[in-house]
Short mmCIF file of C-alpha atoms and ligand atoms in Angstrom, two decimals:
data_model
loop_
_atom_site.label_atom_id
_atom_site.label_comp_id
_atom_site.label_asym_id
_atom_site.label_seq_id
_atom_site.Cartn_x
_atom_site.Cartn_y
_atom_site.Cartn_z
CA MET A 5 0.00 0.00 0.00
CA TYR A 6 2.86 2.41 0.77
CA ASN A 7 5.08 3.04 -2.23
CA LYS A 8 7.54 5.54 -0.71
CA LEU A 9 9.68 5.83 2.38
CA THR A 10 10.49 9.37 3.51
CA ILE A 11 13.16 10.66 5.86
CA LEU A 12 11.78 13.57 7.82
CA GLY A 13 13.33 16.83 8.99
CA ARG A 14 14.34 17.93 12.50
CA GLN A 15 10.76 18.54 13.63
CA SER A 16 9.38 15.29 12.35
CA ALA A 17 5.78 15.71 13.61
CA LEU A 18 5.53 18.95 11.67
CA SER A 19 6.85 17.13 8.60
CA LEU A 20 4.22 14.42 9.13
CA ALA A 21 1.51 17.10 9.30
CA GLU A 22 2.81 18.49 5.99
CA LEU A 23 2.63 15.02 4.39
CA GLU A 24 -0.85 14.51 5.83
CA ALA A 25 -2.03 17.82 4.34
CA LEU A 26 -0.63 16.82 0.95
CA LEU A 27 -1.57 13.14 0.77
CA GLY A 28 -4.39 12.62 3.27
CA ASP A 29 -4.23 10.99 6.68
CA HIS A 30 -4.67 7.41 5.42
CA ASN A 31 -1.72 7.71 3.02
CA VAL A 32 0.83 8.54 5.74
CA CYS A 33 2.19 6.24 8.42
CA SER A 34 4.99 6.97 10.85
CA HIS A 35 7.68 4.26 10.70
CA GLY A 36 9.95 4.96 13.68
CA ALA A 37 11.66 8.24 14.56
CA HIS A 38 12.10 10.63 11.61
CA VAL A 39 10.77 8.14 9.06
CA ALA A 40 7.37 7.81 7.37
CA LEU A 41 5.85 5.45 4.86
CA VAL A 42 3.56 7.17 2.38
CA ASN A 43 1.42 6.41 -0.62
CA ASP A 44 1.93 9.22 -3.12
CA ALA A 45 0.51 7.41 -6.16
CA GLY A 46 -2.29 10.02 -6.44
CA THR A 47 -0.13 13.11 -5.73
CA PRO A 48 3.55 12.41 -6.42
CA LEU A 49 5.77 14.12 -3.85
CA THR A 50 8.40 16.47 -5.22
CA HIS A 51 11.29 18.14 -3.48
CA ALA A 52 10.59 21.24 -5.53
CA THR A 53 7.74 22.14 -3.17
CA ILE A 54 7.98 20.02 -0.03
CA GLY A 55 9.85 21.53 2.93
CA GLY A 56 9.90 18.99 5.77
CA THR A 57 11.12 15.84 4.04
CA ILE A 58 14.84 15.27 3.55
CA LYS A 59 14.87 12.14 1.40
CA ILE A 60 12.24 10.30 -0.62
CA GLY A 61 12.79 6.67 -1.60
CA GLU A 62 10.92 4.02 -3.57
CA VAL A 63 10.03 1.04 -1.40
CA ILE A 64 11.79 -2.18 -2.43
CA GLY A 65 10.39 -4.46 0.27
CA SER A 66 9.54 -4.99 3.93
CA TYR A 67 11.08 -7.72 6.11
CA PRO A 68 10.52 -8.91 9.70
CA THR A 69 14.13 -8.51 10.87
CA GLN A 70 16.16 -6.16 13.04
CA ASP A 71 19.52 -7.25 11.64
CA PHE A 72 20.35 -5.30 8.49
CA ARG A 73 23.01 -7.87 7.53
CA SER A 74 20.30 -10.47 6.97
CA LEU A 75 18.95 -8.29 4.14
CA LEU A 76 21.91 -8.95 1.82
CA PRO A 77 20.13 -11.53 -0.40
CA TYR A 78 17.17 -9.16 -0.99
CA ILE A 79 19.47 -6.28 -1.85
CA THR A 80 21.63 -8.27 -4.26
CA THR A 81 18.58 -9.78 -5.97
CA TRP A 82 17.12 -6.29 -6.42
CA LEU A 83 20.46 -4.98 -7.73
CA ASP A 84 20.68 -7.79 -10.29
CA THR A 85 17.44 -6.58 -11.86
CA TYR A 86 18.23 -2.86 -11.45
CA THR A 87 21.68 -3.06 -13.05
CA LYS A 88 20.55 -5.12 -16.04
CA ASP A 89 19.70 -2.18 -18.30
CA LEU A 90 21.95 0.49 -16.82
CA PRO A 91 24.18 2.57 -19.11
CA GLU A 92 27.96 2.08 -18.90
CA GLY A 93 29.68 3.72 -15.95
CA LYS A 94 30.70 3.32 -12.35
CA LEU A 95 27.83 2.56 -10.00
CA LYS A 96 27.89 4.40 -6.67
CA ILE A 97 26.38 2.71 -3.65
CA GLY A 98 25.45 4.22 -0.28
CA ILE A 99 23.73 2.80 2.79
CA SER A 100 21.71 4.61 5.47
CA LEU A 101 20.22 2.96 8.53
CA TYR A 102 17.30 4.38 10.54
CA GLY A 103 16.06 2.82 13.78
CA LEU A 104 18.59 0.00 13.49
CA LYS A 105 21.86 -0.62 15.28
CA GLY A 106 24.91 -0.43 13.03
CA GLN A 107 28.35 1.09 13.48
CA PRO A 108 29.90 2.73 10.40
CA ARG A 109 32.46 -0.07 10.28
CA ALA A 110 29.75 -2.79 10.19
CA ILE A 111 27.88 -0.83 7.51
CA GLY A 112 31.13 -0.56 5.54
CA ALA A 113 31.63 -4.34 5.74
CA PHE A 114 28.04 -4.86 4.55
CA GLY A 115 28.67 -2.45 1.68
CA LEU A 116 31.79 -4.42 0.70
CA GLU A 117 29.72 -7.57 0.39
CA ILE A 118 27.34 -5.76 -1.95
CA LYS A 119 30.32 -4.45 -3.91
CA ARG A 120 31.84 -7.93 -4.14
CA HIS A 121 28.58 -9.29 -5.52
CA LEU A 122 28.36 -6.58 -8.16
CA LYS A 123 32.02 -6.99 -9.11
CA SER A 124 31.44 -10.72 -9.64
CA GLN A 125 28.87 -9.64 -12.24
CA GLY A 126 31.46 -7.48 -13.96
CA LYS A 127 30.15 -4.14 -12.59
CA SER A 128 32.40 -1.30 -11.54
CA VAL A 129 31.35 0.05 -8.13
CA ARG A 130 32.30 2.77 -5.66
CA LEU A 131 31.05 2.65 -2.10
CA VAL A 132 30.26 5.95 -0.33
CA PRO A 133 31.74 5.51 3.16
CA ASN A 134 29.64 6.08 6.29
CA THR A 135 30.93 8.18 9.16
CA THR A 136 27.56 7.81 10.91
CA SER A 137 24.78 5.29 10.46
CA ASP A 138 23.08 7.41 7.78
CA LEU A 139 24.39 9.53 4.93
CA SER A 140 23.58 13.25 5.01
CA SER A 141 21.55 14.88 2.25
CA ALA A 142 24.78 16.66 1.20
CA GLN A 143 26.57 13.30 0.79
CA VAL A 144 23.68 11.91 -1.25
CA PHE A 145 23.54 15.05 -3.36
CA HIS A 146 27.27 15.43 -4.01
CA ASN A 147 27.78 11.72 -4.75
CA HIS A 148 24.80 11.72 -7.14
CA LEU A 149 23.26 8.82 -5.23
CA ALA A 150 19.74 9.70 -6.35
CA ASN A 151 20.75 9.57 -10.04
CA GLU A 152 20.52 6.58 -12.38
CA LEU A 153 24.06 5.38 -11.66
CA GLY A 154 23.68 5.88 -7.91
CA VAL A 155 21.84 3.79 -5.34
CA GLU A 156 21.36 4.75 -1.71
CA PHE A 157 19.64 2.04 0.27
CA LEU A 158 17.43 3.46 3.00
CA ILE A 159 17.02 0.69 5.59
CA ALA A 160 14.50 1.71 8.23
CA SER A 161 12.95 -0.17 11.13
CA ASP A 162 10.05 0.71 13.38
CA GLY A 163 11.11 -2.01 15.83
CA LYS A 164 9.11 -4.70 14.04
CA GLU A 165 9.42 -4.43 10.28
CA THR A 166 12.45 -3.26 8.35
CA VAL A 167 11.73 -1.51 5.09
CA ILE A 168 14.30 -1.17 2.31
CA ALA A 169 13.88 1.70 -0.12
CA ARG A 170 16.02 3.31 -2.81
CA THR A 171 16.46 7.09 -2.62
CA THR A 172 14.93 8.77 -5.65
CA SER A 173 15.19 12.38 -4.52
CA VAL A 174 16.89 14.46 -1.86
CA GLN A 175 16.46 18.02 -0.60
CA ASP A 176 18.38 20.43 -2.82
CA ILE A 177 20.36 22.29 -0.18
CA ASN A 178 22.15 24.54 -2.68
CA ASN A 179 18.88 25.78 -4.08
CA TYR A 180 17.53 26.57 -0.61
CA SER A 181 20.61 28.52 0.33
CA ARG A 182 20.49 30.42 -2.97
CA ARG A 183 16.97 31.65 -2.13
CA ASP A 184 17.76 32.12 1.54
CA TYR A 185 21.17 33.84 1.41
CA HIS A 186 21.59 35.10 -2.13
CA ARG A 187 18.33 36.90 -2.76
CA PRO A 188 18.99 40.63 -3.01
CA ARG A 189 17.11 41.66 0.14
CA ARG A 190 17.26 40.17 3.62
CA ASP A 191 16.43 41.84 6.89
CA ALA A 192 17.63 40.45 10.20
CA PHE A 193 15.28 42.71 12.15
CA VAL A 194 11.98 41.56 10.62
CA GLY A 195 13.24 37.99 10.88
CA MET A 196 14.32 35.37 8.43
CA LEU A 197 11.66 32.88 7.54
CA PRO A 198 13.49 29.82 6.16
CA PRO A 199 12.22 28.93 2.64
CA LYS A 200 11.67 25.34 3.85
CA LEU A 201 9.27 26.58 6.52
CA ALA A 202 7.45 28.76 3.98
CA GLN A 203 6.97 25.59 1.86
CA ILE A 204 5.65 23.68 4.87
CA MET A 205 3.21 26.51 5.62
CA LEU A 206 1.98 26.61 2.01
CA ASN A 207 1.49 22.84 2.04
CA LEU A 208 -0.36 22.92 5.36
CA ALA A 209 -2.71 25.43 3.71
CA GLN A 210 -2.94 23.12 0.65
CA ALA A 211 -1.96 25.95 -1.68
CA GLU A 212 -1.91 24.47 -5.15
CA LYS A 213 -0.79 25.80 -8.51
CA GLY A 214 -3.19 28.41 -9.82
CA SER A 215 -4.62 29.38 -6.43
CA THR A 216 -4.22 32.86 -4.93
CA VAL A 217 -2.03 33.30 -1.85
CA LEU A 218 -2.10 36.41 0.33
CA ASP A 219 0.73 37.35 2.71
CA PRO A 220 -0.40 40.49 4.57
CA PHE A 221 2.86 40.62 6.61
CA CYS A 222 5.08 39.91 3.61
CA GLY A 223 8.35 41.41 4.95
CA THR A 224 11.07 40.44 2.47
CA GLY A 225 8.66 38.16 0.60
CA VAL A 226 9.81 34.62 1.43
CA VAL A 227 6.28 33.14 1.45
CA LEU A 228 5.41 34.91 -1.80
CA MET A 229 8.62 33.66 -3.44
CA GLU A 230 7.82 30.06 -2.55
CA ALA A 231 4.19 30.55 -3.63
CA THR A 232 5.35 31.95 -6.97
CA LEU A 233 7.64 28.96 -7.53
CA ARG A 234 4.70 26.57 -7.21
CA GLY A 235 2.64 28.60 -9.68
CA CYS A 236 0.32 30.48 -7.31
CA GLN A 237 -0.91 34.03 -7.88
CA VAL A 238 0.35 36.27 -5.09
CA ILE A 239 -0.98 39.22 -3.13
CA GLY A 240 1.39 40.93 -0.71
CA SER A 241 1.08 43.74 1.79
CA ASP A 242 3.04 45.00 4.76
CA ILE A 243 2.76 48.06 6.96
CA SER A 244 6.24 49.12 5.88
CA GLN A 245 6.83 50.51 2.37
CA LYS A 246 10.49 49.49 2.72
CA MET A 247 9.38 45.85 3.06
CA ILE A 248 7.14 46.16 0.01
CA ASP A 249 10.15 47.44 -1.96
CA TYR A 250 12.23 44.52 -0.66
CA THR A 251 9.56 42.00 -1.64
CA GLU A 252 9.26 43.53 -5.09
CA GLU A 253 13.01 43.32 -5.59
CA ASN A 254 13.19 39.73 -4.35
CA LEU A 255 10.29 38.64 -6.57
CA LYS A 256 11.92 40.27 -9.57
CA TRP A 257 15.19 38.46 -8.79
CA LEU A 258 13.27 35.18 -8.44
CA SER A 259 11.57 35.50 -11.79
CA GLU A 260 14.95 36.18 -13.46
CA VAL A 261 16.97 33.47 -11.72
CA TYR A 262 14.28 30.78 -11.75
CA GLU A 263 12.72 31.90 -15.03
CA THR A 264 9.26 31.93 -13.49
CA PRO A 265 6.63 34.34 -14.78
CA SER A 266 5.65 37.05 -12.32
CA THR A 267 2.26 36.24 -10.78
CA ILE A 268 1.74 39.35 -8.63
CA VAL A 269 -1.94 40.32 -8.34
CA SER A 270 -1.18 43.22 -6.03
CA LEU A 271 1.58 44.42 -3.76
CA GLY A 272 1.35 47.52 -1.57
CA ALA A 273 1.73 49.00 1.89
CA ALA A 274 -1.25 48.41 4.20
CA ASP A 275 -2.08 47.71 7.82
CA ALA A 276 -3.25 44.09 8.03
CA GLN A 277 -5.79 45.09 10.69
CA SER A 278 -7.79 47.21 8.26
CA ALA A 279 -6.60 46.45 4.70
CA SER A 280 -8.92 45.43 1.87
CA TRP A 281 -7.18 43.03 -0.46
CA ALA A 282 -8.00 41.96 -3.99
CA THR A 283 -10.32 38.97 -3.87
CA PRO A 284 -10.80 36.05 -4.21
CA ILE A 285 -8.22 34.93 -1.63
CA ASP A 286 -7.77 31.16 -1.59
CA HIS A 287 -5.13 31.09 1.12
CA ALA A 288 -3.60 33.51 3.60
CA VAL A 289 -0.13 32.24 4.47
CA CYS A 290 2.03 34.45 6.64
CA GLU A 291 4.02 35.02 9.76
CA THR A 292 2.58 37.93 11.67
CA TYR A 293 4.65 40.44 13.57
CA LEU A 294 6.53 38.32 16.15
CA GLY A 295 7.39 41.10 18.58
CA ARG A 296 10.90 42.46 18.86
CA PRO A 297 13.77 39.97 18.57
CA LEU A 298 14.88 38.75 22.01
CA SER A 299 18.23 37.38 23.12
CA ILE A 300 17.15 36.84 26.75
CA LEU A 301 13.66 36.40 28.14
CA PRO A 302 12.63 39.87 29.41
CA ARG A 303 11.04 40.61 32.80
CA ARG A 304 7.54 39.23 33.17
CA GLU A 305 5.82 42.63 32.77
CA ASP A 306 7.84 43.45 29.65
CA LEU A 307 7.07 40.10 28.03
CA GLU A 308 3.41 40.54 28.93
CA LYS A 309 3.46 43.89 27.11
CA ILE A 310 4.98 42.38 23.95
CA ARG A 311 2.55 39.46 24.11
CA SER A 312 -0.48 41.66 24.50
CA GLU A 313 0.65 43.91 21.61
CA CYS A 314 1.07 40.86 19.32
CA ASP A 315 -2.20 39.40 20.55
CA SER A 316 -4.18 42.52 19.74
CA LEU A 317 -2.59 42.76 16.27
CA VAL A 318 -3.34 39.10 15.42
CA SER A 319 -6.86 39.33 16.75
CA HIS A 320 -7.66 42.46 14.70
CA PHE A 321 -5.99 41.00 11.63
CA LEU A 322 -7.96 37.73 11.81
CA THR A 323 -11.21 39.66 12.26
CA ASN A 324 -10.41 41.85 9.25
CA LEU A 325 -9.39 38.87 7.10
CA LEU A 326 -12.42 36.65 7.75
CA PRO A 327 -15.02 38.29 5.44
CA GLN A 328 -12.44 38.61 2.66
CA LEU A 329 -11.74 34.87 2.52
CA GLY A 330 -13.50 32.48 0.18
CA ALA A 331 -15.75 29.88 1.83
CA GLN A 332 -13.21 27.08 1.17
CA SER A 333 -10.11 29.11 2.06
CA ARG A 334 -7.51 27.40 4.17
CA CYS A 335 -4.82 29.49 5.85
CA THR A 336 -1.57 28.98 7.73
CA ILE A 337 -0.81 31.79 10.14
CA ALA A 338 2.45 31.71 12.13
CA VAL A 339 2.18 33.62 15.39
CA PRO A 340 4.76 34.08 18.13
CA ALA A 341 5.17 31.71 21.08
CA TRP A 342 7.86 32.38 23.67
CA LYS A 343 10.03 29.60 25.00
CA LYS A 344 9.99 29.13 28.75
CA GLU A 345 11.81 26.58 30.89
CA LYS A 346 9.23 23.94 30.07
CA GLY A 347 7.00 24.52 27.07
CA PHE A 348 5.88 27.80 25.54
CA ILE A 349 3.91 30.93 26.38
CA HIS A 350 1.15 31.20 23.77
CA LEU A 351 -0.95 34.05 22.42
CA PRO A 352 -4.34 34.25 24.20
CA VAL A 353 -6.10 34.77 20.85
CA ILE A 354 -5.49 31.07 20.08
CA ASP A 355 -8.28 30.25 22.54
CA GLN A 356 -10.60 32.76 20.84
CA LEU A 357 -10.36 31.47 17.25
CA GLU A 358 -13.85 29.93 17.19
CA LYS A 359 -15.35 33.09 18.60
CA ILE A 360 -13.71 35.14 15.83
CA GLY A 361 -15.07 32.71 13.23
CA TYR A 362 -12.33 30.16 12.53
CA ASN A 363 -11.83 26.42 12.98
CA ARG A 364 -8.34 25.34 13.89
CA HIS A 365 -7.47 22.28 11.83
CA SER A 366 -6.05 19.35 13.78
CA PHE A 367 -3.83 16.67 12.30
CA SER A 368 -3.82 12.93 13.08
CA HIS A 369 -0.04 12.82 12.99
CA ALA A 370 0.77 15.95 15.02
CA ASN A 371 -0.57 17.54 18.18
CA TYR A 372 -1.03 21.27 18.48
CA THR A 373 2.19 21.31 20.57
CA ASP A 374 4.04 19.82 17.59
CA MET A 375 2.91 22.69 15.40
CA ILE A 376 5.52 25.04 16.87
CA TYR A 377 8.59 25.68 14.77
CA SER A 378 11.40 26.43 17.13
CA ARG A 379 15.16 26.49 17.03
CA GLU A 380 17.55 25.83 19.92
CA ASP A 381 19.05 29.31 19.75
CA GLN A 382 15.76 31.25 19.46
CA LEU A 383 13.52 32.45 22.28
CA VAL A 384 10.69 33.40 19.97
CA ALA A 385 9.18 30.41 18.19
CA ARG A 386 6.51 30.35 15.49
CA GLU A 387 3.25 28.63 16.35
CA LEU A 388 1.48 27.46 13.19
CA LEU A 389 -2.30 27.86 13.09
CA VAL A 390 -3.99 26.09 10.21
CA LEU A 391 -7.37 27.77 9.91
CA THR A 392 -10.56 27.44 7.93
CA LYS A 393 -13.74 29.48 8.08
CA ARG A 394 -16.31 28.21 10.55
C1 SAM B 23 8.03 38.51 11.06
S1 SAM B 23 8.00 39.70 9.81
C2 SAM B 23 7.59 38.79 8.39
C3 SAM B 23 8.84 38.39 7.63
C4 SAM B 23 8.52 37.73 6.33
N1 SAM B 23 7.90 36.43 6.49
C5 SAM B 23 9.75 37.60 5.43
O1 SAM B 23 9.82 36.65 4.69
O2 SAM B 23 10.63 38.44 5.46
C6 SAM B 23 6.56 40.59 10.17
C7 SAM B 23 6.25 41.72 9.23
O3 SAM B 23 5.03 42.31 9.67
C8 SAM B 23 5.06 43.68 9.36
N2 SAM B 23 4.00 44.33 10.18
C9 SAM B 23 4.04 44.69 11.48
N3 SAM B 23 2.85 45.21 11.83
C10 SAM B 23 2.03 45.14 10.76
C11 SAM B 23 0.69 45.49 10.49
N4 SAM B 23 -0.09 46.03 11.43
N5 SAM B 23 0.19 45.26 9.26
C12 SAM B 23 0.95 44.71 8.30
N6 SAM B 23 2.25 44.38 8.47
C13 SAM B 23 2.77 44.58 9.69
C14 SAM B 23 6.48 44.11 9.62
O4 SAM B 23 6.81 45.26 8.87
C15 SAM B 23 7.26 42.87 9.18
O5 SAM B 23 7.71 43.00 7.87
#
């Protein structure tokens, strides 16, 4: 039933929620830490638009063992068929284990047995050495292991079944850093939304090609860039004209570098609490004002002031947005949550969503507490609210 095995990002529950939004609950199944089995036959997954999945592999088979070495006969049999019609050239082989015990040296020895088998068939092979039990996306990418003449075996156990898959695609780290670090305009003060997170947010909102995406807090335009790349029409606004200029410049750069047509419906300065946008709006996807950047948690009264300012802004914005959304609109709104010793301090408006007129979507594979994107070094996290009209 599941045709693909996926290796998930750092916040794996959030990645599962993204897969669930894309493929439907019944087509996603967690398979141990940071791994999921999915059925993407109806909607093929592509690394061009998915943010939370590091590797995607085609399932070869599933076996009731916890000893990866016992899988050698299955792997060699599969390779015999795979290599039959390959073009001339050196075959590169890599091995990654998930949820299984295996020191790099033991994996290396296993790889040598695979190599020996292929050599006995007259094939020329290079083994990509492991320094840890799994190869990084950079190793897969740079060694071309997801190409025709490359094979990375993903061997993943959930404690009962071990699935073998062959990597068919891997996150393109160079492309992400091009959009993240080499776009003309960045602004450390308004914050740096990682392009991967913008993709996750667009997928949680189910923003498909041809639909219209509004970002009313567009800042430097990261959400609108990712929306443009997937073929959405975009509407952007921000209270600051400087940010509108930055977004315009970044979108222009994007359309030149990625040769994508510009899909801007409108872009202009406006207060999100009172703006009227061009309609119809299929999705609002944004991170609201997150309060000022913090390096240490301020005194209680000061944090309360920041929280109440953000709360009022989000509450007014959501009220203003509601009548401008289409009946089927689905939105992803990132709002601030502040890290405390244990857990997070949330915005009070989250408990008022129904009253304002929204349903908060819940996912089978992630709790609300999993829907917080947070980094070790940051005090202000982003809480993701996936909303529909009530
Ligand atoms: C966290 S930043 C968004 C950054 C953005 N995601 C990016 O890619 O650069 C929040 C943005 O909200 C804007 N902002 C603050 N108050 C606003 C308001 N009342 N209406 C609209 N925009 C506002 C700020 O100017 C800032 O650009």
